[in-house]
Amino acid sequence: MENENEGGEQQEIVAEKAQQDLDRKARDLARLALFHEQRRTPLKRDEISKKVLGTSSRSFNVVFAAANAILQKTFGMELVELHSTAADKEISEKDAEMLKTAGVKKKATSTGTKNYILRSVLDAAIIEKALSPDADIRELEQSEHPDANEEFAEDDNTIGTRSTGSIFAWHNADQLPSVGILYVILALILVEGRVINDNDLHNILKRLQLPANGPVPLSSQSSNQSLTIDAHLAQLTRQGYLEKHRVGNTRAGGGTKRGRASQPANANAANDDGTLAAYEWRWGPRAMAEVGERAVAQFVAEFMAVRAGGEDDADEDAVGAPDDEGTRKRVQSIFKGIERAASGAPLADVR
């Protein structure tokens, strides 16, 4: 009887130690994920094994689930794996054009990359409510943080405070200009059939007063004090939001090659006549995991619908498009047009 009691106590001790070890590793993984998120760099599976799991590599799934429970409950975020989408085989540009004309689309396979990022799991309704301006919050912001720079003064804000009046104080924590430029680029790629030529992208950005060597506005919280558009494109590529691929690279032996660009985004990859090489931009796996095509299309549709309805009628403090029948119809019509422009395939949500 005593032996049975001792055996039971030992099992409890072993189980307790195992649980403590699991909890420790889960906290370590959550901390490591937050560190990488602050740097906006994907967390690699090898780094998880090396810094968190050690010799217990087979416990990845259970530690991953426990870490996600901590992240979701504490920070409203989840750790997800990035997925790459690649064509199952290469085809010539002529064949691709024939398939597009015939309405036949190549199937793509989605594969895991063993790279992980954090993304929000907050309900869209909560985010929308938190973004809604509140007069009391705005008044408090204005009184507590007056901006000495009169450049930000507004008609209804004589103090000159950069305040939003919402719970989410974007102007204090995020690089809004760089995020805005990213969303513009993602929208351009989407409406160009999910791929855009490098020259076309730069020409459009130039028309938007964003030349290749032009500066990206940054806040005082940024680690970079100066960032050009080309440097920003390179940064977005490293972070996984964009992918730059080489197409039509002519070699001495003839033929063309399609593949991921090995040069940085700001490199002069082709001659002026484009005979040596051409590059194109696509969405990266992080953009698909964080944003999704449907969200970008909805954002563009709402923006265009409000513009079409008249800027004077739009409330600049409103979140999203006005909820009237006319605007809803315009949003739906523009959304369908974006879907047709994106090679006609259904727009994908986050994955």
CSV table of C-alpha atoms in Angstrom, one decimal:
chain,number,residue,atom,x,y,z
A,1,MET,CA,0.0,0.0,0.0
A,2,GLU,CA,2.8,2.4,0.9
A,3,ASN,CA,4.6,1.5,-2.4
A,4,GLU,CA,1.4,2.4,-4.3
A,5,ASN,CA,1.2,5.8,-2.5
A,6,GLU,CA,4.8,6.5,-3.2
A,7,GLY,CA,4.3,5.6,-6.8
A,8,GLY,CA,1.3,7.9,-7.1
A,9,GLU,CA,3.2,10.8,-5.5
A,10,GLN,CA,6.1,10.3,-7.8
A,11,GLN,CA,3.8,10.4,-10.8
A,12,GLU,CA,2.3,13.6,-9.6
A,13,ILE,CA,5.7,15.2,-9.1
A,14,VAL,CA,6.7,14.2,-12.6
A,15,ALA,CA,3.5,15.5,-14.1
A,16,GLU,CA,3.9,18.8,-12.2
A,17,LYS,CA,7.5,19.2,-13.4
A,18,ALA,CA,6.4,18.5,-17.0
A,19,GLN,CA,3.6,21.1,-16.7
A,20,GLN,CA,6.0,23.6,-15.3
A,21,ASP,CA,8.5,22.9,-18.1
A,22,LEU,CA,5.6,23.4,-20.6
A,23,ASP,CA,4.5,26.6,-19.1
A,24,ARG,CA,8.1,28.0,-19.1
A,25,LYS,CA,8.6,27.1,-22.7
A,26,ALA,CA,5.3,28.6,-23.7
A,27,ARG,CA,6.2,31.8,-22.0
A,28,ASP,CA,9.6,31.8,-23.7
A,29,LEU,CA,8.0,31.3,-27.1
A,30,ALA,CA,5.5,34.1,-26.5
A,31,ARG,CA,8.3,36.4,-25.4
A,32,LEU,CA,10.4,35.5,-28.5
A,33,ALA,CA,7.4,36.0,-30.8
A,34,LEU,CA,6.8,39.5,-29.3
A,35,PHE,CA,10.4,40.4,-29.8
A,36,HIS,CA,10.3,39.5,-33.4
A,37,GLU,CA,7.0,41.3,-33.9
A,38,GLN,CA,8.6,44.5,-32.6
A,39,ARG,CA,11.3,44.1,-35.2
A,40,ARG,CA,8.7,43.1,-37.9
A,41,THR,CA,10.7,40.1,-38.8
A,42,PRO,CA,9.3,36.5,-39.1
A,43,LEU,CA,10.2,34.0,-36.4
A,44,LYS,CA,11.9,30.9,-37.9
A,45,ARG,CA,11.1,27.4,-36.8
A,46,ASP,CA,14.8,26.7,-36.3
A,47,GLU,CA,15.1,29.6,-33.9
A,48,ILE,CA,12.2,28.3,-31.9
A,49,SER,CA,13.8,24.9,-31.7
A,50,LYS,CA,17.2,26.4,-30.7
A,51,LYS,CA,16.1,29.0,-28.2
A,52,VAL,CA,12.9,27.5,-26.7
A,53,LEU,CA,12.5,23.7,-27.3
A,54,GLY,CA,16.2,22.6,-27.0
A,55,THR,CA,16.3,18.8,-27.1
A,56,SER,CA,12.5,18.6,-26.9
A,57,SER,CA,11.8,19.3,-30.5
A,58,ARG,CA,8.9,16.9,-30.6
A,59,SER,CA,7.0,19.0,-28.2
A,60,PHE,CA,6.6,21.8,-30.7
A,61,ASN,CA,2.9,21.5,-31.3
A,62,VAL,CA,1.9,21.4,-27.6
A,63,VAL,CA,4.3,24.3,-26.7
A,64,PHE,CA,3.0,26.3,-29.8
A,65,ALA,CA,-0.6,25.8,-28.6
A,66,ALA,CA,0.2,26.9,-25.0
A,67,ALA,CA,2.1,30.0,-26.2
A,68,ASN,CA,-0.8,30.9,-28.5
A,69,ALA,CA,-3.2,30.6,-25.5
A,70,ILE,CA,-1.0,33.1,-23.6
A,71,LEU,CA,-0.8,35.5,-26.6
A,72,GLN,CA,-4.5,35.4,-27.3
A,73,LYS,CA,-5.6,35.9,-23.7
A,74,THR,CA,-3.0,38.6,-22.8
A,75,PHE,CA,-2.3,40.5,-26.0
A,76,GLY,CA,-5.2,39.6,-28.4
A,77,MET,CA,-2.7,38.1,-30.9
A,78,GLU,CA,-1.9,34.7,-32.3
A,79,LEU,CA,1.2,33.1,-33.8
A,80,VAL,CA,0.5,31.8,-37.3
A,81,GLU,CA,2.7,30.2,-40.0
A,82,LEU,CA,3.3,32.1,-43.2
A,83,HIS,CA,2.3,30.3,-46.4
A,84,SER,CA,3.9,30.7,-49.8
A,85,THR,CA,1.9,30.3,-53.0
A,86,ALA,CA,3.8,29.1,-56.0
A,87,ALA,CA,2.8,27.9,-59.5
A,88,ASP,CA,3.1,24.1,-59.8
A,89,LYS,CA,5.3,24.5,-62.8
A,90,GLU,CA,6.7,27.3,-65.0
A,91,ILE,CA,5.1,28.2,-68.3
A,92,SER,CA,6.1,30.6,-71.0
A,93,GLU,CA,4.6,34.1,-71.2
A,94,LYS,CA,2.9,33.2,-74.4
A,95,ASP,CA,1.2,30.1,-72.9
A,96,ALA,CA,0.2,32.1,-69.8
A,97,GLU,CA,-1.5,34.7,-72.1
A,98,MET,CA,-3.3,32.0,-74.0
A,99,LEU,CA,-4.6,30.5,-70.7
A,100,LYS,CA,-5.7,33.9,-69.5
A,101,THR,CA,-7.6,34.5,-72.8
A,102,ALA,CA,-9.3,31.1,-72.5
A,103,GLY,CA,-10.3,31.8,-68.9
A,104,VAL,CA,-8.2,28.9,-67.6
A,105,LYS,CA,-6.2,29.6,-64.5
A,106,LYS,CA,-3.2,27.8,-63.2
A,107,LYS,CA,-3.6,26.0,-59.9
A,108,ALA,CA,-1.4,27.1,-57.1
A,109,THR,CA,-0.2,25.1,-54.2
A,110,SER,CA,0.0,26.7,-50.7
A,111,THR,CA,2.9,25.5,-48.7
A,112,GLY,CA,4.1,26.2,-45.2
A,113,THR,CA,7.4,28.2,-44.9
A,114,LYS,CA,8.2,27.4,-41.2
A,115,ASN,CA,8.2,31.1,-40.6
A,116,TYR,CA,5.8,32.6,-38.1
A,117,ILE,CA,4.4,36.0,-37.3
A,118,LEU,CA,2.0,37.6,-34.8
A,119,ARG,CA,-1.4,38.9,-36.0
A,120,SER,CA,-4.4,40.3,-34.2
A,121,VAL,CA,-7.4,38.2,-33.2
A,122,LEU,CA,-9.5,41.1,-32.1
A,123,ASP,CA,-13.0,41.1,-33.5
A,124,ALA,CA,-13.5,43.5,-36.3
A,125,ALA,CA,-16.5,45.1,-34.4
A,126,ILE,CA,-14.2,45.8,-31.4
A,127,ILE,CA,-11.6,47.4,-33.7
A,128,GLU,CA,-14.2,49.5,-35.4
A,129,LYS,CA,-15.6,50.7,-32.1
A,130,ALA,CA,-12.1,51.5,-30.7
A,131,LEU,CA,-11.4,53.5,-33.9
A,132,SER,CA,-14.5,55.6,-33.6
A,133,PRO,CA,-13.7,59.2,-32.4
A,134,ASP,CA,-14.9,60.2,-29.0
A,135,ALA,CA,-15.2,63.9,-28.1
A,136,ASP,CA,-14.1,63.4,-24.5
A,137,ILE,CA,-11.0,61.4,-25.4
A,138,ARG,CA,-10.1,64.0,-28.1
A,139,GLU,CA,-10.5,66.9,-25.6
A,140,LEU,CA,-8.3,65.1,-23.1
A,141,GLU,CA,-5.6,64.5,-25.7
A,142,GLN,CA,-5.7,68.1,-26.8
A,143,SER,CA,-5.3,69.3,-23.2
A,144,GLU,CA,-2.6,66.9,-22.2
A,145,HIS,CA,-0.4,66.8,-25.3
A,146,PRO,CA,-0.4,70.2,-27.0
A,147,ASP,CA,1.8,70.2,-30.1
A,148,ALA,CA,4.1,73.2,-30.4
A,149,ASN,CA,4.2,72.7,-34.2
A,150,GLU,CA,1.4,74.8,-35.6
A,151,GLU,CA,1.5,72.8,-38.8
A,152,PHE,CA,-0.9,70.3,-37.2
A,153,ALA,CA,-3.4,72.9,-36.0
A,154,GLU,CA,-7.0,72.4,-37.2
A,155,ASP,CA,-10.1,74.5,-37.4
A,156,ASP,CA,-11.7,72.5,-34.6
A,157,ASN,CA,-8.4,72.0,-32.7
A,158,THR,CA,-6.8,75.4,-32.0
A,159,ILE,CA,-4.3,73.9,-29.6
A,160,GLY,CA,-2.6,72.2,-32.6
A,161,THR,CA,-2.6,68.7,-31.1
A,162,ARG,CA,-2.3,65.6,-33.2
A,163,SER,CA,-5.2,63.8,-31.7
A,164,THR,CA,-7.7,61.3,-33.0
A,165,GLY,CA,-10.1,61.0,-30.2
A,166,SER,CA,-10.1,57.2,-30.4
A,167,ILE,CA,-8.7,54.5,-28.1
A,168,PHE,CA,-6.2,53.5,-30.8
A,169,ALA,CA,-3.7,56.4,-30.8
A,170,TRP,CA,-2.1,55.5,-34.1
A,171,HIS,CA,-0.1,58.7,-34.3
A,172,ASN,CA,1.8,57.9,-31.1
A,173,ALA,CA,2.7,54.3,-31.9
A,174,ASP,CA,2.7,53.5,-35.6
A,175,GLN,CA,4.4,54.7,-38.8
A,176,LEU,CA,1.2,55.7,-40.5
A,177,PRO,CA,2.8,57.1,-43.7
A,178,SER,CA,4.8,53.9,-44.4
A,179,VAL,CA,1.8,51.7,-43.6
A,180,GLY,CA,-0.3,53.9,-45.9
A,181,ILE,CA,2.2,53.5,-48.7
A,182,LEU,CA,2.2,49.7,-48.2
A,183,TYR,CA,-1.6,49.6,-48.6
A,184,VAL,CA,-1.4,51.7,-51.7
A,185,ILE,CA,1.2,49.3,-53.2
A,186,LEU,CA,-0.9,46.2,-52.2
A,187,ALA,CA,-4.0,47.8,-53.8
A,188,LEU,CA,-2.1,48.6,-57.0
A,189,ILE,CA,-0.8,45.0,-57.3
A,190,LEU,CA,-4.2,43.6,-56.7
A,191,VAL,CA,-6.0,45.7,-59.4
A,192,GLU,CA,-3.2,45.0,-61.9
A,193,GLY,CA,-4.0,41.3,-61.8
A,194,ARG,CA,-2.1,40.4,-58.6
A,195,VAL,CA,1.2,41.3,-60.3
A,196,ILE,CA,2.7,44.7,-61.4
A,197,ASN,CA,5.8,45.5,-63.4
A,198,ASP,CA,8.5,47.2,-61.5
A,199,ASN,CA,8.6,50.2,-64.0
A,200,ASP,CA,4.8,50.5,-63.8
A,201,LEU,CA,4.8,50.6,-60.0
A,202,HIS,CA,7.5,53.2,-59.9
A,203,ASN,CA,5.8,55.3,-62.5
A,204,ILE,CA,2.5,55.3,-60.6
A,205,LEU,CA,4.2,56.0,-57.3
A,206,LYS,CA,6.0,59.0,-59.0
A,207,ARG,CA,2.6,60.3,-60.1
A,208,LEU,CA,1.6,60.1,-56.4
A,209,GLN,CA,4.5,62.3,-55.5
A,210,LEU,CA,6.5,59.3,-54.3
A,211,PRO,CA,9.6,59.1,-56.5
A,212,ALA,CA,12.2,56.3,-56.0
A,213,ASN,CA,14.6,58.5,-54.1
A,214,GLY,CA,11.8,60.4,-52.3
A,215,PRO,CA,11.7,60.3,-48.5
A,216,VAL,CA,9.1,58.3,-46.6
A,217,PRO,CA,7.8,60.4,-43.7
A,218,LEU,CA,8.7,58.9,-40.4
A,219,SER,CA,7.8,59.7,-36.8
A,220,SER,CA,10.3,60.4,-34.0
A,221,GLN,CA,9.7,56.8,-32.7
A,222,SER,CA,11.2,55.3,-35.9
A,223,SER,CA,14.7,53.7,-35.6
A,224,ASN,CA,15.4,55.0,-39.1
A,225,GLN,CA,15.7,58.7,-39.5
A,226,SER,CA,15.7,58.6,-43.3
A,227,LEU,CA,14.1,56.1,-45.6
A,228,THR,CA,13.6,56.4,-49.4
A,229,ILE,CA,10.8,54.7,-51.4
A,230,ASP,CA,13.2,52.2,-52.8
A,231,ALA,CA,14.6,51.5,-49.4
A,232,HIS,CA,11.1,51.1,-48.1
A,233,LEU,CA,10.3,48.6,-50.8
A,234,ALA,CA,13.4,46.6,-49.8
A,235,GLN,CA,12.3,46.7,-46.2
A,236,LEU,CA,8.8,45.5,-47.1
A,237,THR,CA,10.4,42.7,-49.0
A,238,ARG,CA,12.5,41.6,-46.1
A,239,GLN,CA,9.5,41.7,-43.8
A,240,GLY,CA,7.5,39.5,-46.2
A,241,TYR,CA,4.8,42.0,-47.3
A,242,LEU,CA,6.1,42.1,-50.9
A,243,GLU,CA,7.9,39.8,-53.2
A,244,LYS,CA,10.0,40.9,-56.1
A,245,HIS,CA,10.5,38.4,-59.0
A,246,ARG,CA,12.8,38.4,-62.0
A,247,VAL,CA,11.1,37.7,-65.3
A,248,GLY,CA,12.3,37.6,-68.9
A,249,ASN,CA,16.0,37.5,-67.9
A,250,THR,CA,17.9,37.1,-71.2
A,251,ARG,CA,21.1,35.0,-71.0
A,252,ALA,CA,23.8,34.4,-73.5
A,253,GLY,CA,22.5,30.9,-74.1
A,254,GLY,CA,19.0,32.2,-74.8
A,255,GLY,CA,15.8,31.5,-73.0
A,256,THR,CA,14.2,33.3,-70.1
A,257,LYS,CA,14.0,32.6,-66.4
A,258,ARG,CA,11.4,33.5,-63.8
A,259,GLY,CA,12.4,33.5,-60.2
A,260,ARG,CA,12.7,35.5,-57.0
A,261,ALA,CA,15.0,38.5,-57.4
A,262,SER,CA,18.4,38.1,-55.7
A,263,GLN,CA,19.0,41.9,-55.8
A,264,PRO,CA,17.8,44.4,-53.4
A,265,ALA,CA,14.6,46.3,-54.3
A,266,ASN,CA,16.4,49.5,-55.0
A,267,ALA,CA,18.9,48.0,-57.5
A,268,ASN,CA,18.9,49.1,-61.1
A,269,ALA,CA,18.0,45.6,-62.3
A,270,ALA,CA,17.5,46.3,-66.0
A,271,ASN,CA,18.7,48.5,-68.8
A,272,ASP,CA,16.6,51.3,-70.0
A,273,ASP,CA,15.4,49.2,-73.0
A,274,GLY,CA,14.5,46.3,-70.7
A,275,THR,CA,16.4,43.8,-72.8
A,276,LEU,CA,18.5,42.3,-70.0
A,277,ALA,CA,16.0,41.8,-67.2
A,278,ALA,CA,12.6,42.8,-66.0
A,279,TYR,CA,11.1,42.6,-62.5
A,280,GLU,CA,7.6,42.3,-61.1
A,281,TRP,CA,6.0,42.8,-57.7
A,282,ARG,CA,3.6,40.4,-56.0
A,283,TRP,CA,2.0,40.2,-52.5
A,284,GLY,CA,4.2,38.5,-50.0
A,285,PRO,CA,3.1,35.8,-47.5
A,286,ARG,CA,2.9,38.3,-44.6
A,287,ALA,CA,0.4,40.5,-46.5
A,288,MET,CA,-1.8,37.5,-47.1
A,289,ALA,CA,-1.6,36.5,-43.4
A,290,GLU,CA,-2.1,40.0,-41.9
A,291,VAL,CA,-4.3,41.8,-44.4
A,292,GLY,CA,-5.9,39.6,-47.1
A,293,GLU,CA,-7.1,40.6,-50.5
A,294,ARG,CA,-10.7,41.1,-49.5
A,295,ALA,CA,-9.8,43.6,-46.8
A,296,VAL,CA,-7.7,45.7,-49.3
A,297,ALA,CA,-10.4,45.5,-51.9
A,298,GLN,CA,-13.1,46.6,-49.4
A,299,PHE,CA,-10.9,49.5,-48.2
A,300,VAL,CA,-10.4,50.7,-51.8
A,301,ALA,CA,-14.1,50.2,-52.6
A,302,GLU,CA,-15.2,52.2,-49.6
A,303,PHE,CA,-12.7,55.0,-50.3
A,304,MET,CA,-13.8,55.2,-54.0
A,305,ALA,CA,-17.5,55.0,-53.1
A,306,VAL,CA,-17.2,57.9,-50.7
A,307,ARG,CA,-15.2,60.0,-53.2
A,308,ALA,CA,-17.8,59.2,-55.9
A,309,GLY,CA,-20.6,60.3,-53.6
A,310,GLY,CA,-19.0,63.7,-52.9
A,311,GLU,CA,-16.3,64.7,-50.4
A,312,ASP,CA,-18.5,67.4,-48.9
A,313,ASP,CA,-21.0,64.8,-47.6
A,314,ALA,CA,-18.3,62.6,-46.1
A,315,ASP,CA,-17.6,62.7,-42.4
A,316,GLU,CA,-13.8,62.7,-42.0
A,317,ASP,CA,-14.2,61.2,-38.5
A,318,ALA,CA,-16.3,58.3,-39.7
A,319,VAL,CA,-15.0,54.8,-39.7
A,320,GLY,CA,-15.6,53.2,-43.1
A,321,ALA,CA,-18.1,54.3,-45.7
A,322,PRO,CA,-21.5,55.9,-44.8
A,323,ASP,CA,-24.2,53.2,-44.3
A,324,ASP,CA,-26.7,54.4,-46.8
A,325,GLU,CA,-28.2,52.3,-49.7
A,326,GLY,CA,-26.5,54.4,-52.4
A,327,THR,CA,-23.1,54.1,-50.9
A,328,ARG,CA,-23.5,50.3,-50.3
A,329,LYS,CA,-24.4,49.8,-53.9
A,330,ARG,CA,-21.4,51.7,-55.1
A,331,VAL,CA,-19.1,49.8,-52.7
A,332,GLN,CA,-20.5,46.5,-54.0
A,333,SER,CA,-20.0,47.5,-57.6
A,334,ILE,CA,-16.5,48.7,-57.1
A,335,PHE,CA,-15.6,45.6,-55.1
A,336,LYS,CA,-16.8,43.4,-58.0
A,337,GLY,CA,-14.8,45.5,-60.4
A,338,ILE,CA,-11.6,45.0,-58.3
A,339,GLU,CA,-12.3,41.3,-58.2
A,340,ARG,CA,-12.5,41.2,-62.0
A,341,ALA,CA,-9.3,43.2,-62.3
A,342,ALA,CA,-7.5,40.7,-60.1
A,343,SER,CA,-7.5,38.2,-62.9
A,344,GLY,CA,-11.2,37.4,-62.1
A,345,ALA,CA,-10.3,34.9,-59.4
A,346,PRO,CA,-12.2,35.1,-56.0
A,347,LEU,CA,-10.4,37.4,-53.6
A,348,ALA,CA,-8.8,35.6,-50.7
A,349,ASP,CA,-9.2,36.4,-47.1
A,350,VAL,CA,-6.3,36.2,-44.6
A,351,ARG,CA,-4.8,32.7,-44.3
